[in-house]
């Protein structure tokens, strides 16, 4: 890591040689005007990672810098950043929740980040190694024909580094959120769910319980923000945590994840849809109903039966996530996460063939059309999600589309396996 880190730190401290001055514009904008102390954790990490990514920082270094800066921030007395109570504020709520002025406290966080970068540039410390398993991740998202883009996603191979976890298995976290009625709920979940997950004591011993608790806690946190800011949006979500040889997937609603092993799609989950028999029964037992209005809807409103947010339809639209765990045997190809804008147009059984098509080497037109271009594995992998999204759009999807493919083996190994399989099939036919 040090070989990559030093050149970046040199450039970073040239741009930020000293603390940001009071009143000067921030290099990146905070997500919110006001935050609770609990929300400060996720929003600071998001802000720091966004700043560092825009400057081309190595991912592992970004995680370590943000974790160190946040630790220093939380040691400060933050009472000077408390928001003054405004006329008309809910007295009872104000006594329970202290709000911080986001821009002011985030300036302090960014200054802590600059301080850490300056110190490490002078004397780079010893740190735990980067994740032992490098996972190539291909992701692409489009607004498509919708008026707004309401999807959010997060790929975090450096989960342990970001949260200072030095014991237990290396973790990698990936998530896709499909918002509706606005982007607020999806942005909130993408900012806070992984933070809530990192704080669960059962994360190593009982990941399913940790995931369910984290989803529920994120929904409860968003309820407070939605009440304060009069927000009405909701979001489905699917999140994957990979710990050594264990893959856990947790979900709310109809965003999905599938695993591909030896070229075969494996079902990991059953999406929550209003017409799913057990979901329909749950809603009716609560006194709600399922009606068909172009698609099946809960009480004639939302087309999803579980989500973060949608508080006007709780508990019919449940905030309780489901989770499944799969043991990785070492022969897995990849795991794919996507919103319903993809899966409404593409069947899971089609995915392996589409991915292999996307992985085929590009051809050099100047070489007569039959000479493969030399490309790195990263370059080859990154185009996969783009081609999957394009296929879903061509197949008729008009919704926002987000696709994330996390490769669990080297891409060249996938191509080699497919080539060997094709040779064996040809020999058998002859």
mmCIF file of N, CA and C in Angstrom, residues 120-197:
data_model
loop_
_atom_site.group_PDB
_atom_site.id
_atom_site.type_symbol
_atom_site.label_atom_id
_atom_site.label_comp_id
_atom_site.label_asym_id
_atom_site.label_seq_id
_atom_site.Cartn_x
_atom_site.Cartn_y
_atom_site.Cartn_z
ATOM 1 N N UNK A 120 0.925 11.599 7.719
ATOM 2 C CA UNK A 120 1.325 10.364 7.035
ATOM 3 C C UNK A 120 2.275 10.642 5.880
ATOM 4 N N UNK A 121 2.149 11.825 5.276
ATOM 5 C CA UNK A 121 3.076 12.191 4.210
ATOM 6 C C UNK A 121 4.487 12.331 4.764
ATOM 7 N N UNK A 122 4.582 12.841 5.982
ATOM 8 C CA UNK A 122 5.885 12.996 6.622
ATOM 9 C C UNK A 122 6.425 11.664 7.139
ATOM 10 N N UNK A 123 5.542 10.868 7.706
ATOM 11 C CA UNK A 123 5.973 9.612 8.334
ATOM 12 C C UNK A 123 4.863 8.591 8.177
ATOM 13 N N UNK A 124 4.913 7.812 7.100
ATOM 14 C CA UNK A 124 3.831 6.860 6.811
ATOM 15 C C UNK A 124 3.860 5.737 7.855
ATOM 16 N N UNK A 125 2.740 5.514 8.567
ATOM 17 C CA UNK A 125 2.720 4.522 9.647
ATOM 18 C C UNK A 125 2.509 3.108 9.125
ATOM 19 N N UNK A 126 2.777 2.164 9.983
ATOM 20 C CA UNK A 126 2.488 0.776 9.655
ATOM 21 C C UNK A 126 1.015 0.511 9.906
ATOM 22 N N UNK A 127 0.374 -0.141 8.979
ATOM 23 C CA UNK A 127 -1.058 -0.429 9.103
ATOM 24 C C UNK A 127 -1.323 -1.883 8.738
ATOM 25 N N UNK A 128 -2.475 -2.395 9.150
ATOM 26 C CA UNK A 128 -2.845 -3.738 8.712
ATOM 27 C C UNK A 128 -2.857 -3.805 7.182
ATOM 28 N N UNK A 129 -2.572 -4.947 6.595
ATOM 29 C CA UNK A 129 -2.541 -5.061 5.139
ATOM 30 C C UNK A 129 -3.906 -4.846 4.515
ATOM 31 N N UNK A 130 -3.911 -4.588 3.232
ATOM 32 C CA UNK A 130 -5.165 -4.467 2.502
ATOM 33 C C UNK A 130 -5.893 -5.807 2.513
ATOM 34 N N UNK A 131 -7.186 -5.813 2.126
ATOM 35 C CA UNK A 131 -7.932 -7.068 2.116
ATOM 36 C C UNK A 131 -7.182 -8.168 1.363
ATOM 37 N N UNK A 132 -7.147 -9.364 1.958
ATOM 38 C CA UNK A 132 -6.380 -10.459 1.375
ATOM 39 C C UNK A 132 -6.985 -10.941 0.067
ATOM 40 N N UNK A 133 -8.294 -10.755 -0.091
ATOM 41 C CA UNK A 133 -8.961 -11.201 -1.307
ATOM 42 C C UNK A 133 -9.336 -9.972 -2.140
ATOM 43 N N UNK A 134 -8.659 -9.779 -3.258
ATOM 44 C CA UNK A 134 -8.985 -8.656 -4.124
ATOM 45 C C UNK A 134 -10.192 -9.017 -4.970
ATOM 46 N N UNK A 135 -11.226 -8.205 -4.877
ATOM 47 C CA UNK A 135 -12.457 -8.477 -5.607
ATOM 48 C C UNK A 135 -12.656 -7.404 -6.671
ATOM 49 N N UNK A 136 -12.591 -7.811 -7.930
ATOM 50 C CA UNK A 136 -12.880 -6.888 -9.021
ATOM 51 C C UNK A 136 -14.388 -6.645 -9.032
ATOM 52 N N UNK A 137 -14.791 -5.393 -9.057
ATOM 53 C CA UNK A 137 -16.209 -5.048 -9.028
ATOM 54 C C UNK A 137 -16.545 -4.200 -10.246
ATOM 55 N N UNK A 138 -17.532 -4.641 -10.998
ATOM 56 C CA UNK A 138 -18.004 -3.914 -12.172
ATOM 57 C C UNK A 138 -19.374 -3.345 -11.846
ATOM 58 N N UNK A 139 -19.542 -2.025 -11.993
ATOM 59 C CA UNK A 139 -20.825 -1.406 -11.649
ATOM 60 C C UNK A 139 -21.191 -0.351 -12.680
ATOM 61 N N UNK A 140 -22.467 -0.280 -13.000
ATOM 62 C CA UNK A 140 -22.958 0.742 -13.934
ATOM 63 C C UNK A 140 -24.401 1.057 -13.567
ATOM 64 N N UNK A 141 -24.772 2.335 -13.682
ATOM 65 C CA UNK A 141 -26.124 2.772 -13.337
ATOM 66 C C UNK A 141 -26.573 3.851 -14.311
ATOM 67 N N UNK A 142 -27.850 3.797 -14.732
ATOM 68 C CA UNK A 142 -28.388 4.816 -15.635
ATOM 69 C C UNK A 142 -29.783 5.248 -15.165
ATOM 70 N N UNK A 143 -30.123 6.494 -15.476
ATOM 71 C CA UNK A 143 -31.453 7.021 -15.186
ATOM 72 C C UNK A 143 -32.487 6.411 -16.102
ATOM 73 N N UNK A 144 -32.051 6.033 -17.312
ATOM 74 C CA UNK A 144 -32.934 5.459 -18.328
ATOM 75 C C UNK A 144 -33.991 6.495 -18.717
ATOM 76 N N UNK A 145 -35.239 6.094 -18.904
ATOM 77 C CA UNK A 145 -36.256 7.040 -19.373
ATOM 78 C C UNK A 145 -36.983 7.742 -18.228
ATOM 79 N N UNK A 146 -36.627 7.426 -16.999
ATOM 80 C CA UNK A 146 -37.268 8.067 -15.854
ATOM 81 C C UNK A 146 -36.820 9.526 -15.723
ATOM 82 N N UNK A 147 -37.662 10.332 -15.084
ATOM 83 C CA UNK A 147 -37.365 11.753 -14.929
ATOM 84 C C UNK A 147 -36.186 11.981 -13.994
ATOM 85 N N UNK A 148 -36.066 11.130 -12.960
ATOM 86 C CA UNK A 148 -34.991 11.276 -11.983
ATOM 87 C C UNK A 148 -34.273 9.947 -11.773
ATOM 88 N N UNK A 149 -33.021 10.036 -11.354
ATOM 89 C CA UNK A 149 -32.264 8.861 -10.955
ATOM 90 C C UNK A 149 -32.424 8.695 -9.450
ATOM 91 N N UNK A 150 -33.062 7.607 -9.020
ATOM 92 C CA UNK A 150 -33.334 7.389 -7.605
ATOM 93 C C UNK A 150 -32.626 6.158 -7.048
ATOM 94 N N UNK A 151 -31.707 5.580 -7.819
ATOM 95 C CA UNK A 151 -30.895 4.450 -7.335
ATOM 96 C C UNK A 151 -29.624 4.974 -6.674
ATOM 97 N N UNK A 152 -29.130 4.246 -5.697
ATOM 98 C CA UNK A 152 -27.813 4.486 -5.108
ATOM 99 C C UNK A 152 -27.135 3.130 -4.919
ATOM 100 N N UNK A 153 -25.796 3.139 -4.894
ATOM 101 C CA UNK A 153 -25.072 1.893 -4.669
ATOM 102 C C UNK A 153 -23.781 2.189 -3.909
ATOM 103 N N UNK A 154 -23.219 1.147 -3.335
ATOM 104 C CA UNK A 154 -21.959 1.284 -2.600
ATOM 105 C C UNK A 154 -21.161 -0.003 -2.724
ATOM 106 N N UNK A 155 -19.895 0.120 -3.123
ATOM 107 C CA UNK A 155 -18.957 -1.007 -3.163
ATOM 108 C C UNK A 155 -17.842 -0.701 -2.184
ATOM 109 N N UNK A 156 -17.691 -1.543 -1.168
ATOM 110 C CA UNK A 156 -16.746 -1.269 -0.095
ATOM 111 C C UNK A 156 -15.961 -2.535 0.240
ATOM 112 N N UNK A 157 -14.908 -2.775 -0.550
ATOM 113 C CA UNK A 157 -14.059 -3.934 -0.280
ATOM 114 C C UNK A 157 -13.232 -3.733 0.987
ATOM 115 N N UNK A 158 -13.087 -2.466 1.418
ATOM 116 C CA UNK A 158 -12.241 -2.126 2.564
ATOM 117 C C UNK A 158 -13.087 -1.907 3.820
ATOM 118 N N UNK A 159 -14.075 -2.771 4.045
ATOM 119 C CA UNK A 159 -14.989 -2.639 5.182
ATOM 120 C C UNK A 159 -14.220 -2.607 6.507
ATOM 121 N N UNK A 160 -13.312 -3.552 6.713
ATOM 122 C CA UNK A 160 -12.561 -3.607 7.982
ATOM 123 C C UNK A 160 -11.730 -2.349 8.204
ATOM 124 N N UNK A 161 -11.053 -1.892 7.161
ATOM 125 C CA UNK A 161 -10.200 -0.724 7.279
ATOM 126 C C UNK A 161 -11.002 0.530 7.600
ATOM 127 N N UNK A 162 -12.178 0.670 6.986
ATOM 128 C CA UNK A 162 -12.991 1.866 7.198
ATOM 129 C C UNK A 162 -13.490 1.971 8.634
ATOM 130 N N UNK A 163 -13.702 0.808 9.268
ATOM 131 C CA UNK A 163 -14.249 0.824 10.625
ATOM 132 C C UNK A 163 -13.235 0.393 11.683
ATOM 133 N N UNK A 164 -11.981 0.292 11.278
ATOM 134 C CA UNK A 164 -10.936 -0.026 12.248
ATOM 135 C C UNK A 164 -11.071 -1.405 12.856
ATOM 136 N N UNK A 165 -11.637 -2.350 12.106
ATOM 137 C CA UNK A 165 -11.803 -3.726 12.588
ATOM 138 C C UNK A 165 -10.508 -4.478 12.336
ATOM 139 N N UNK A 166 -9.831 -4.888 13.399
ATOM 140 C CA UNK A 166 -8.524 -5.541 13.261
ATOM 141 C C UNK A 166 -8.551 -7.006 13.643
ATOM 142 N N UNK A 167 -9.700 -7.494 14.092
ATOM 143 C CA UNK A 167 -9.811 -8.921 14.433
ATOM 144 C C UNK A 167 -10.918 -9.549 13.601
ATOM 145 N N UNK A 168 -10.855 -10.853 13.451
ATOM 146 C CA UNK A 168 -11.870 -11.537 12.670
ATOM 147 C C UNK A 168 -11.560 -11.540 11.189
ATOM 148 N N UNK A 169 -12.522 -12.005 10.420
ATOM 149 C CA UNK A 169 -12.326 -12.182 8.986
ATOM 150 C C UNK A 169 -12.383 -10.849 8.251
ATOM 151 N N UNK A 170 -11.623 -10.765 7.133
ATOM 152 C CA UNK A 170 -11.758 -9.619 6.249
ATOM 153 C C UNK A 170 -13.177 -9.582 5.700
ATOM 154 N N UNK A 171 -13.757 -8.394 5.620
ATOM 155 C CA UNK A 171 -15.122 -8.235 5.125
ATOM 156 C C UNK A 171 -15.134 -7.315 3.907
ATOM 157 N N UNK A 172 -15.993 -7.634 2.969
ATOM 158 C CA UNK A 172 -16.252 -6.768 1.822
ATOM 159 C C UNK A 172 -17.764 -6.601 1.724
ATOM 160 N N UNK A 173 -18.200 -5.374 1.484
ATOM 161 C CA UNK A 173 -19.628 -5.026 1.535
ATOM 162 C C UNK A 173 -20.048 -4.405 0.209
ATOM 163 N N UNK A 174 -21.206 -4.829 -0.297
ATOM 164 C CA UNK A 174 -21.728 -4.298 -1.555
ATOM 165 C C UNK A 174 -23.231 -4.130 -1.410
ATOM 166 N N UNK A 175 -23.783 -3.048 -1.955
ATOM 167 C CA UNK A 175 -25.216 -2.813 -1.784
ATOM 168 C C UNK A 175 -25.777 -1.990 -2.938
ATOM 169 N N UNK A 176 -27.047 -2.260 -3.256
ATOM 170 C CA UNK A 176 -27.795 -1.504 -4.256
ATOM 171 C C UNK A 176 -29.122 -1.104 -3.623
ATOM 172 N N UNK A 177 -29.474 0.183 -3.754
ATOM 173 C CA UNK A 177 -30.719 0.698 -3.203
ATOM 174 C C UNK A 177 -31.540 1.345 -4.316
ATOM 175 N N UNK A 178 -32.822 1.002 -4.366
ATOM 176 C CA UNK A 178 -33.720 1.490 -5.409
ATOM 177 C C UNK A 178 -34.782 2.371 -4.758
ATOM 178 N N UNK A 179 -34.577 3.695 -4.836
ATOM 179 C CA UNK A 179 -35.485 4.626 -4.190
ATOM 180 C C UNK A 179 -36.763 4.853 -4.980
ATOM 181 N N UNK A 180 -37.785 5.312 -4.291
ATOM 182 C CA UNK A 180 -39.034 5.730 -4.939
ATOM 183 C C UNK A 180 -39.624 6.889 -4.153
ATOM 184 N N UNK A 181 -40.275 7.797 -4.875
ATOM 185 C CA UNK A 181 -40.811 8.995 -4.236
ATOM 186 C C UNK A 181 -39.731 9.991 -3.867
ATOM 187 N N UNK A 182 -38.559 9.876 -4.492
ATOM 188 C CA UNK A 182 -37.428 10.744 -4.186
ATOM 189 C C UNK A 182 -36.187 9.929 -3.879
ATOM 190 N N UNK A 183 -35.056 10.614 -3.780
ATOM 191 C CA UNK A 183 -33.755 9.957 -3.579
ATOM 192 C C UNK A 183 -33.350 9.888 -2.106
ATOM 193 N N UNK A 184 -34.072 10.580 -1.234
ATOM 194 C CA UNK A 184 -33.628 10.732 0.155
ATOM 195 C C UNK A 184 -33.418 9.405 0.873
ATOM 196 N N UNK A 185 -34.368 8.493 0.780
ATOM 197 C CA UNK A 185 -34.263 7.221 1.508
ATOM 198 C C UNK A 185 -33.107 6.385 0.979
ATOM 199 N N UNK A 186 -32.937 6.339 -0.342
ATOM 200 C CA UNK A 186 -31.854 5.550 -0.932
ATOM 201 C C UNK A 186 -30.497 6.124 -0.536
ATOM 202 N N UNK A 187 -30.368 7.444 -0.566
ATOM 203 C CA UNK A 187 -29.116 8.087 -0.153
ATOM 204 C C UNK A 187 -28.830 7.802 1.312
ATOM 205 N N UNK A 188 -29.860 7.861 2.138
ATOM 206 C CA UNK A 188 -29.700 7.627 3.566
ATOM 207 C C UNK A 188 -29.237 6.200 3.830
ATOM 208 N N UNK A 189 -29.869 5.236 3.163
ATOM 209 C CA UNK A 189 -29.497 3.833 3.362
ATOM 210 C C UNK A 189 -28.078 3.566 2.884
ATOM 211 N N UNK A 190 -27.695 4.162 1.748
ATOM 212 C CA UNK A 190 -26.342 3.968 1.224
ATOM 213 C C UNK A 190 -25.292 4.612 2.116
ATOM 214 N N UNK A 191 -25.695 5.600 2.913
ATOM 215 C CA UNK A 191 -24.776 6.313 3.795
ATOM 216 C C UNK A 191 -24.655 5.663 5.165
ATOM 217 N N UNK A 192 -25.735 5.025 5.638
ATOM 218 C CA UNK A 192 -25.773 4.609 7.047
ATOM 219 C C UNK A 192 -25.901 3.104 7.300
ATOM 220 N N UNK A 193 -26.390 2.322 6.347
ATOM 221 C CA UNK A 193 -26.615 0.902 6.638
ATOM 222 C C UNK A 193 -25.329 0.179 6.991
ATOM 223 N N UNK A 194 -24.261 0.399 6.228
ATOM 224 C CA UNK A 194 -23.000 -0.296 6.512
ATOM 225 C C UNK A 194 -22.382 0.157 7.824
ATOM 226 N N UNK A 195 -22.645 1.421 8.200
ATOM 227 C CA UNK A 195 -22.159 1.920 9.493
ATOM 228 C C UNK A 195 -22.881 1.196 10.623
ATOM 229 N N UNK A 196 -24.210 1.085 10.496
ATOM 230 C CA UNK A 196 -24.992 0.367 11.501
ATOM 231 C C UNK A 196 -24.560 -1.092 11.586
ATOM 232 N N UNK A 197 -24.262 -1.689 10.439
ATOM 233 C CA UNK A 197 -23.824 -3.089 10.411
ATOM 234 C C UNK A 197 -22.496 -3.259 11.134
#
